[in-house]
CSV table of C-alpha atoms and ligand atoms in Angstrom, one decimal:
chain,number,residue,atom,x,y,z
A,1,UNK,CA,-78.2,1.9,46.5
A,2,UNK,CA,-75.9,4.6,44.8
A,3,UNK,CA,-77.9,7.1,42.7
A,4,UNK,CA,-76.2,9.0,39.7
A,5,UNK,CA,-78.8,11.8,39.9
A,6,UNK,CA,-81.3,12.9,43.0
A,7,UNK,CA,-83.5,16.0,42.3
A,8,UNK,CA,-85.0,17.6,45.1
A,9,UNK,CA,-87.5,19.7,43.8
A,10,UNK,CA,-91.1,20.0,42.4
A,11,UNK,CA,-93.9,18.3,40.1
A,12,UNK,CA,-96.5,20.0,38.4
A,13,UNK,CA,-99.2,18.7,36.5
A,14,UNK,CA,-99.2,21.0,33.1
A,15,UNK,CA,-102.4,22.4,31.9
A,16,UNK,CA,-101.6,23.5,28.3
A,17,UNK,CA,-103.4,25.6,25.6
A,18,UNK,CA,-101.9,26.3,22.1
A,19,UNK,CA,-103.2,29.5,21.0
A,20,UNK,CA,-102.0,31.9,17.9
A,21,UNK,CA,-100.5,34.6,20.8
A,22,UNK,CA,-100.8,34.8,24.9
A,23,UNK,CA,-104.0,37.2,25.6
A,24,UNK,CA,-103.2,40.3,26.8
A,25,UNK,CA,-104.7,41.7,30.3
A,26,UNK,CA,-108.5,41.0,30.3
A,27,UNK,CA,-108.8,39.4,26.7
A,28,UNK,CA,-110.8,36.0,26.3
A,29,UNK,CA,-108.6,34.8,22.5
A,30,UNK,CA,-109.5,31.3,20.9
A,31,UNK,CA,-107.0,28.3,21.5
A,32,UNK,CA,-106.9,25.2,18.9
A,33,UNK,CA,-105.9,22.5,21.6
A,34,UNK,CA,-105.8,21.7,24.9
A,35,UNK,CA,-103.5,18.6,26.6
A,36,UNK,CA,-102.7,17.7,30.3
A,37,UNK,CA,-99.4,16.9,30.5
A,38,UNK,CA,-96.3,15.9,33.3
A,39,UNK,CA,-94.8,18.9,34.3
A,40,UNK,CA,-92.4,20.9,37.1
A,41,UNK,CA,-89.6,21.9,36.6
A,42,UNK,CA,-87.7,19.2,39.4
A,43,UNK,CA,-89.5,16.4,37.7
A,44,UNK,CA,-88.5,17.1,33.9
A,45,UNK,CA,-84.8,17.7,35.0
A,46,UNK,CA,-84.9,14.5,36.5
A,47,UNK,CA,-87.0,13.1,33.6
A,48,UNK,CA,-84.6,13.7,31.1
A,49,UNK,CA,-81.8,12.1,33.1
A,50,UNK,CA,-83.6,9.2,33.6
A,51,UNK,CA,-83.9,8.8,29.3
A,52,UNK,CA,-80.6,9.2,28.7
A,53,UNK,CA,-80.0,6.6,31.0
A,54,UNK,CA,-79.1,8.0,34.6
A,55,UNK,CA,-80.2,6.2,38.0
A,56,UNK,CA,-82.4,8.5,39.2
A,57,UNK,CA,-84.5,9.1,42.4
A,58,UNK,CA,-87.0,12.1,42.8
A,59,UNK,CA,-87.7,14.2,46.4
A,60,UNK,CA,-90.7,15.6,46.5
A,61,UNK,CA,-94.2,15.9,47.5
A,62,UNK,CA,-97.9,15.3,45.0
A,63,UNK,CA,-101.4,15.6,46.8
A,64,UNK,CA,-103.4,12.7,47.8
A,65,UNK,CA,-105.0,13.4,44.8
A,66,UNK,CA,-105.7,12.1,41.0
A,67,UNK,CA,-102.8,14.2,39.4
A,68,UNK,CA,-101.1,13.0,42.4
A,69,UNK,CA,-101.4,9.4,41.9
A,70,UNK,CA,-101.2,9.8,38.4
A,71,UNK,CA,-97.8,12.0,38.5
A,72,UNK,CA,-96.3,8.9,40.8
A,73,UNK,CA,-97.3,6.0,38.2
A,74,UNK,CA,-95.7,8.4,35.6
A,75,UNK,CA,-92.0,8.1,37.7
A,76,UNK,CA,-92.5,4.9,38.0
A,77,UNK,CA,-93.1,4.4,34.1
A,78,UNK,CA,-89.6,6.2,33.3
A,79,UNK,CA,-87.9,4.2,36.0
A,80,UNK,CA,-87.4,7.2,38.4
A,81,UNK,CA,-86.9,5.8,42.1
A,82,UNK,CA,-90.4,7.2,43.6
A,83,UNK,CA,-88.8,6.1,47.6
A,84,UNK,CA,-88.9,9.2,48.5
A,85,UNK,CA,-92.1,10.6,46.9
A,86,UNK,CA,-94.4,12.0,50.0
A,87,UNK,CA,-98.0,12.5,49.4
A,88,UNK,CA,-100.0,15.3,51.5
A,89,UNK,CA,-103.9,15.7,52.6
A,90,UNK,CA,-102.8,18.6,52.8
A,91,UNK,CA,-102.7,20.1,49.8
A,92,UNK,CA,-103.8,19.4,45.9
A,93,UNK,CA,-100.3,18.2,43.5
A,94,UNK,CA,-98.6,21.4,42.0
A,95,UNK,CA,-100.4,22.9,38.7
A,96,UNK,CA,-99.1,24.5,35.8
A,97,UNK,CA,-101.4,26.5,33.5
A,98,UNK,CA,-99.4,27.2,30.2
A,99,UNK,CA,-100.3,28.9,27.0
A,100,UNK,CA,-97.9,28.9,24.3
A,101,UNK,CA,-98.0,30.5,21.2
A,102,UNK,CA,-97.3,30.1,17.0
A,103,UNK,CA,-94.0,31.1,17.9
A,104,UNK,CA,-93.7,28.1,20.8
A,105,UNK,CA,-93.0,30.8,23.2
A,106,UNK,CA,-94.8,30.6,27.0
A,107,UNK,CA,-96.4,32.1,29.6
A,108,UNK,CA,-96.8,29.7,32.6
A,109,UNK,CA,-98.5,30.2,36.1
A,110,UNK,CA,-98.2,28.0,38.6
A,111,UNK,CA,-99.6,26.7,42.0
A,112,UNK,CA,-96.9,25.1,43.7
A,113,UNK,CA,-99.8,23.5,46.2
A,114,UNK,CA,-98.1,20.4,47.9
A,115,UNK,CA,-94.4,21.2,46.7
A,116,UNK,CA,-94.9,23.6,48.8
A,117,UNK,CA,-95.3,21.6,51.7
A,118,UNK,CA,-91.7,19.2,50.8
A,119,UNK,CA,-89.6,19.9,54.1
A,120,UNK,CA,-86.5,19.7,56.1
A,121,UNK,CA,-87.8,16.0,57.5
A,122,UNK,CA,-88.4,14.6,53.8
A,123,UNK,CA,-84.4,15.8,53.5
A,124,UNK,CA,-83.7,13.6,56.5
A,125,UNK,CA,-85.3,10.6,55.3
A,126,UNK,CA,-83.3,10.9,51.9
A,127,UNK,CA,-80.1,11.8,53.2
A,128,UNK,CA,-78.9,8.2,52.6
A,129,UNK,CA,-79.7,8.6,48.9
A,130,UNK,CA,-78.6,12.2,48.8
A,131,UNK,CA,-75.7,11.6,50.6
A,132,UNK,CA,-74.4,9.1,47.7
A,133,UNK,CA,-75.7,10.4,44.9
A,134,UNK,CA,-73.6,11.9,42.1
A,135,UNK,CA,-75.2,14.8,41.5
A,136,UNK,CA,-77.9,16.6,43.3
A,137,UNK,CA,-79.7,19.2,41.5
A,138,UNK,CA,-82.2,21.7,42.9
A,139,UNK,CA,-85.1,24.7,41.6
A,140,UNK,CA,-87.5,27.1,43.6
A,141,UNK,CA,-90.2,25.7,43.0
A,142,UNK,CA,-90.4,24.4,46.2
A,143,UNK,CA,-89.8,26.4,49.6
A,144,UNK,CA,-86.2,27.8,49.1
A,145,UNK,CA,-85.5,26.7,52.6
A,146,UNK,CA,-85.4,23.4,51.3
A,147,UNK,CA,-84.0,23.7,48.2
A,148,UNK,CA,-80.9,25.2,50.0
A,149,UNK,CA,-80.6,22.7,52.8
A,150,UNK,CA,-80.5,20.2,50.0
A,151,UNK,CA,-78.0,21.7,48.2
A,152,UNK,CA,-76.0,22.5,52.2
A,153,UNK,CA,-76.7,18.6,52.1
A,154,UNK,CA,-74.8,17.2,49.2
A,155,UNK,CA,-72.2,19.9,50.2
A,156,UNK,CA,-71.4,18.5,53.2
A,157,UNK,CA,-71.2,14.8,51.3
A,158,UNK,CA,-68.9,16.1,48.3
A,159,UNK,CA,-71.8,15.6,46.1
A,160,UNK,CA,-72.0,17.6,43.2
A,161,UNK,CA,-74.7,20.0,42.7
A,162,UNK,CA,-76.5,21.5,40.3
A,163,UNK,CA,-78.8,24.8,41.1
A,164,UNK,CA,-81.2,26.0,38.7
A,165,UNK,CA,-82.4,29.0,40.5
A,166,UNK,CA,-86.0,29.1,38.1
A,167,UNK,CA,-88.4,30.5,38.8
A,168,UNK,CA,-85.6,33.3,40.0
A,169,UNK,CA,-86.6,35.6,42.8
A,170,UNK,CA,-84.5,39.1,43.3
A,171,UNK,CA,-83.6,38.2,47.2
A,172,UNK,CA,-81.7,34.7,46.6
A,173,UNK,CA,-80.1,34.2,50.0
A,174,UNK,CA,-76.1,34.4,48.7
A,175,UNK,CA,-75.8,30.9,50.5
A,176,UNK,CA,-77.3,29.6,47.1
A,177,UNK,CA,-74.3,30.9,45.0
A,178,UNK,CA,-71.7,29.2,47.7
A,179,UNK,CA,-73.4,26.0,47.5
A,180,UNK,CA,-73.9,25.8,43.8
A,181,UNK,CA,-70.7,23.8,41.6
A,182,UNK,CA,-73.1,24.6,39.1
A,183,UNK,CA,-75.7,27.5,38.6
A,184,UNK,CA,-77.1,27.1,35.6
A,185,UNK,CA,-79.8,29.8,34.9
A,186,UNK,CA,-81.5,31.7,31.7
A,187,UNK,CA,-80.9,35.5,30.7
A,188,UNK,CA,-84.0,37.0,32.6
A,189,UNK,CA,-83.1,34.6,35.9
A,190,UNK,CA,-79.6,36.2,35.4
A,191,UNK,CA,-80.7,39.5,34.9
A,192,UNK,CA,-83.1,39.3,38.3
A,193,UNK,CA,-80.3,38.2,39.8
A,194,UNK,CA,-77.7,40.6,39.0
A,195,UNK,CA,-79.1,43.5,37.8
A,196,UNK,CA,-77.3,43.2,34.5
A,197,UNK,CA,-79.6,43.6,31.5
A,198,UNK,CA,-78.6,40.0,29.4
A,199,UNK,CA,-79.2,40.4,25.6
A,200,UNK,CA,-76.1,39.5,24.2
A,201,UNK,CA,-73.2,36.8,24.7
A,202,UNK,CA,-71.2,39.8,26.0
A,203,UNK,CA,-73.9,40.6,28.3
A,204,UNK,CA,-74.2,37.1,29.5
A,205,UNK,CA,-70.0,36.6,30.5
A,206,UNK,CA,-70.8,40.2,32.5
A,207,UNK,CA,-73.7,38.6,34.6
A,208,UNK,CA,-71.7,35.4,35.4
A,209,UNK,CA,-68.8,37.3,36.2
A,210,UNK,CA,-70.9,38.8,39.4
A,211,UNK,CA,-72.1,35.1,39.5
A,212,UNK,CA,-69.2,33.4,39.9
A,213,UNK,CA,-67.6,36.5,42.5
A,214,UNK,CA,-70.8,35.7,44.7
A,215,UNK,CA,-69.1,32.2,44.9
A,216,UNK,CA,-70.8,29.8,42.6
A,217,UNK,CA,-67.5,27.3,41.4
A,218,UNK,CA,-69.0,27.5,37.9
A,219,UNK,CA,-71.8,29.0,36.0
A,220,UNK,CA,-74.1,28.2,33.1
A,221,UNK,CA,-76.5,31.4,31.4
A,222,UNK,CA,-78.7,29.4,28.7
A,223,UNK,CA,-79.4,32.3,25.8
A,224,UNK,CA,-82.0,30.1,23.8
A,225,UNK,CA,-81.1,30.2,20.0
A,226,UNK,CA,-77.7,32.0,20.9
A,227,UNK,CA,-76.5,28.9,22.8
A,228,UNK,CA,-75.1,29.1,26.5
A,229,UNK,CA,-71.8,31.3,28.3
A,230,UNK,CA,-70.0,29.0,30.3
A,231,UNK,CA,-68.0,30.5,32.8
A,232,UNK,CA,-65.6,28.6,35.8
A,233,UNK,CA,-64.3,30.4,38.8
A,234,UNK,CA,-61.0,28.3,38.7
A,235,UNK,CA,-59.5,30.1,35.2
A,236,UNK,CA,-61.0,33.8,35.9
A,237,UNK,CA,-59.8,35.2,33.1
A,238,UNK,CA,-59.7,32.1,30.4
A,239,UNK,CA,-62.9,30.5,31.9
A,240,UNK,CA,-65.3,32.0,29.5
A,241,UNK,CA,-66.6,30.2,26.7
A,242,UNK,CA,-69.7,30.7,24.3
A,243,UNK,CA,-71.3,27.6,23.6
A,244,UNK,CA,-73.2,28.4,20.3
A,245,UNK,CA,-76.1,26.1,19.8
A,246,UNK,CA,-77.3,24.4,16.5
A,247,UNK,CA,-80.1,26.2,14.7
A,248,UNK,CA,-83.5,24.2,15.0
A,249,UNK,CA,-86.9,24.9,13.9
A,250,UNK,CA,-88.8,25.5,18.0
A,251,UNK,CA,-92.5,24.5,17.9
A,252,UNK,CA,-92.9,24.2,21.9
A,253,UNK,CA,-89.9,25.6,23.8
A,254,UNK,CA,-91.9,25.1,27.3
A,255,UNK,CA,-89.0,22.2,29.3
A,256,UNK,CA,-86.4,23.2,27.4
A,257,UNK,CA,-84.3,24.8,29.9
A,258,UNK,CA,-85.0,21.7,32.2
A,259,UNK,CA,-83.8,19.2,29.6
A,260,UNK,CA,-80.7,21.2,28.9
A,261,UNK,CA,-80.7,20.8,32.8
A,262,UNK,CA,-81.2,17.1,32.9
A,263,UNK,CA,-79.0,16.4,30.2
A,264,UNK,CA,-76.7,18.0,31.8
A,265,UNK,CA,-77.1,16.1,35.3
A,266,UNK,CA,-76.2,12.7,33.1
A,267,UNK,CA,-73.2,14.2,31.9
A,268,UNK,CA,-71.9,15.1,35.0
A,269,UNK,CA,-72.9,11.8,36.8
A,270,UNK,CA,-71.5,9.5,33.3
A,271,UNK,CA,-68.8,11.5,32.3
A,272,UNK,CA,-67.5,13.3,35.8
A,273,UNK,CA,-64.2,14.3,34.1
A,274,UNK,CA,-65.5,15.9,30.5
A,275,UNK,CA,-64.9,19.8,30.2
A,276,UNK,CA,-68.0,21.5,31.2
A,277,UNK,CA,-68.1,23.3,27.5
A,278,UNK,CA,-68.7,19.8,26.1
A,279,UNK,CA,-70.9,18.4,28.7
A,280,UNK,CA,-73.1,22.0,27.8
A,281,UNK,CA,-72.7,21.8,23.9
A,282,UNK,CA,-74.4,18.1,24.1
A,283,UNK,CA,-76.8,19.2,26.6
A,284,UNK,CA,-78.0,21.8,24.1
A,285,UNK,CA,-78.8,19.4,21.5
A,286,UNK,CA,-80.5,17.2,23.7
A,287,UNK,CA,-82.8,20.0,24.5
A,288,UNK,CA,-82.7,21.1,20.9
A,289,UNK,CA,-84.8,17.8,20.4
A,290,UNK,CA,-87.3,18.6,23.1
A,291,UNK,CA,-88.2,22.2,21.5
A,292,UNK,CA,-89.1,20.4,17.8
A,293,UNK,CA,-92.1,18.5,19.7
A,294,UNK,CA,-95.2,19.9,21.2
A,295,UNK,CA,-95.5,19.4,25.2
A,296,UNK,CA,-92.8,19.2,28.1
A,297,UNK,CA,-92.0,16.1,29.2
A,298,UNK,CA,-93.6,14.5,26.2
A,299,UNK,CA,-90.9,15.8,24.0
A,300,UNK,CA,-87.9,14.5,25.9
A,301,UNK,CA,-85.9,12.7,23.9
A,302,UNK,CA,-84.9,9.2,25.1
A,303,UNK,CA,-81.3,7.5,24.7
A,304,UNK,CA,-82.2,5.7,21.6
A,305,UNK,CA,-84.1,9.0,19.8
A,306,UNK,CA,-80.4,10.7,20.6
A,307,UNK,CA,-77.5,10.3,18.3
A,308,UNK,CA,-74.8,7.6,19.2
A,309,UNK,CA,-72.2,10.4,19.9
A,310,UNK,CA,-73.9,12.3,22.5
A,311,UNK,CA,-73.1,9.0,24.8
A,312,UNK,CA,-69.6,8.9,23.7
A,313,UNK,CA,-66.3,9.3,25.7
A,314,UNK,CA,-64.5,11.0,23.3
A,315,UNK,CA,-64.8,14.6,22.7
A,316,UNK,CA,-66.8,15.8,19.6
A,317,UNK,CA,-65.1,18.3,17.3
A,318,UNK,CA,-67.0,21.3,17.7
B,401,LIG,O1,-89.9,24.8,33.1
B,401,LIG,C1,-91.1,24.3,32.6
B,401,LIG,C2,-92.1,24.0,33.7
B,401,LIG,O2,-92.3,25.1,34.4
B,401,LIG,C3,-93.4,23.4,33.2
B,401,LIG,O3,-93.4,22.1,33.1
B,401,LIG,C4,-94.3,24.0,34.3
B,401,LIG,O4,-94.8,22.9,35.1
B,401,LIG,C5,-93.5,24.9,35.1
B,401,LIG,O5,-93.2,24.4,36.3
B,402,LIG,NA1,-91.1,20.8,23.7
């Protein structure tokens, strides 16, 4: 069984409080609601591929827990292949605790718990699914050790990859930027990564100029409202393009990057030979959708909530 997309990477279950502004260092502030929703940043990607329509299958590990069993039935409901979903005694199923604010920005901690514990021996027993899957996409939300061998997996298999390198830490072993067709990362994860302070569009082409000379083949830096720079190592000096992104009104940005993410995995698996720019312009507006609605995965737009053009072969004007 042939997969278009396999994530290997985490699921958390997202505590979230809505609150007027995030509380500073030692400050108790009033919230006005409080949901439990699915969460982790493996899971959405692979969420949002699944709605648009992708044949998906999820590696990872939830506790022999409620969240757990809960997070499984919640695969299952979006027609993600749960085959190679472990469950540990070991440990409690990943947390998020989110608080976002009037201005539907975040600030998220998490306890990675049993993502933690996905390993080189859950790889083995999905190497026939990663092995022929489209595209494999990756995070660090679980061990990096893994996250890497995954993507040295579908390497070795000529299997496209995808590395999101969130949450970013400053030591990335470089093997990640050799490994990556893709590394698709935000302005801060850029800036950890490279030093390079990322405000602008400018900034952006500088840090995925250092990106793309560590060896990635290609490179994605998601700016928010100002859109994405995409940059390919094949055309050094023509390769860089600014994706602007269509002004929307953000109520709950929390996912976002992950559904640009996802979207982006069922471009690449659907439409293997569309210019990147095009596959990352439609990506946008499929994450565009998810920022208008309160929650993470609960805003991600399915196929038929998504306009008849974002599914089609030929290329939009932009
Ligand atoms: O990227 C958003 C995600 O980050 C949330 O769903 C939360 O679980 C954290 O992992
Ligand atoms: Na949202």
């Amino acid at each position: 069984e042939a997969f278009d997309v396999v994530v290997v990477g985490s699921c958390m279950t997202d505590l979230v409080s809505q609150a007027p502004r995030l509380p500073k260092a030692g400050e108790t502030i009033h919230g006005h609601k409080f949901f439990i929703g699915f969460g982790g940043k493996g899971a959405n990607q692979c969420i949002q591929a699944a709605r648009m329509g992708a044949k998906t299958a999820m590696v990872c590990k939830v506790g022999k827990d409620f969240f757990g069993e809960n997070y499984i039935q919640n695969f299952k409901d979006n027609g993600v292949s749960t085959e190679f979903v472990g469950q540990t005694a070991d440990a409690a199923t990943g947390a998020a605790s989110i608080v976002v604010n009037d201005a539907g920005e975040n600030a998220i901690v998490i306890v990675a718990g049993a993502n933690l514990l996905l390993g080189g021996e859950d790889l083995q027993q999905a190497l026939p699914a990663l092995s022929h899957a489209k595209v494999l996409v990756s995070q660090l939300e679980v061990s990096p050790d893994t996250s890497l061998q995954a993507l040295r997996l579908a390497q070795e298999n000529n299997v496209k990859t995808i590395f999101n390198p969130a949450p970013a830490i400053p030591d990335l072993d470089p093997d990640f930027y050799r490994a990556s067709v893709v590394f698709c990362c935000n302005e801060s994860e850029a800036e950890l990564l490279t030093g390079v302070a990322v405000a602008t569009v400018e900034d952006a082409g500088h840090a995925g100029q250092e990106l793309l000379r560590r060896g990635c083949r290609s490179v994605i830096i998601t700016l928010g409202s100002q859109g994405c720079v995409v940059l390919s190592g094949q055309e050094p000096s023509t390769g860089l393009h600014h994706v602007p992104a269509k002004p929307v009104t953000a109520v709950d940005t929390t996912g976002a990057g992950d559904s640009f993410i996802g979207a982006l995995a069922f471009y690449m698996a659907t439409f293997p030979t569309m210019p990147l720019q095009e596959m990352v312009s439609r990506a946008n507006q499929v994450a565009g959708v998810s920022v208008q609605k309160i929650g993470t995965q609960a805003s991600y737009p399915y196929k038929k909530d998504l306009p008849n053009n974002l599914f089609s072969r030929q290329q939009l004007a932009n």
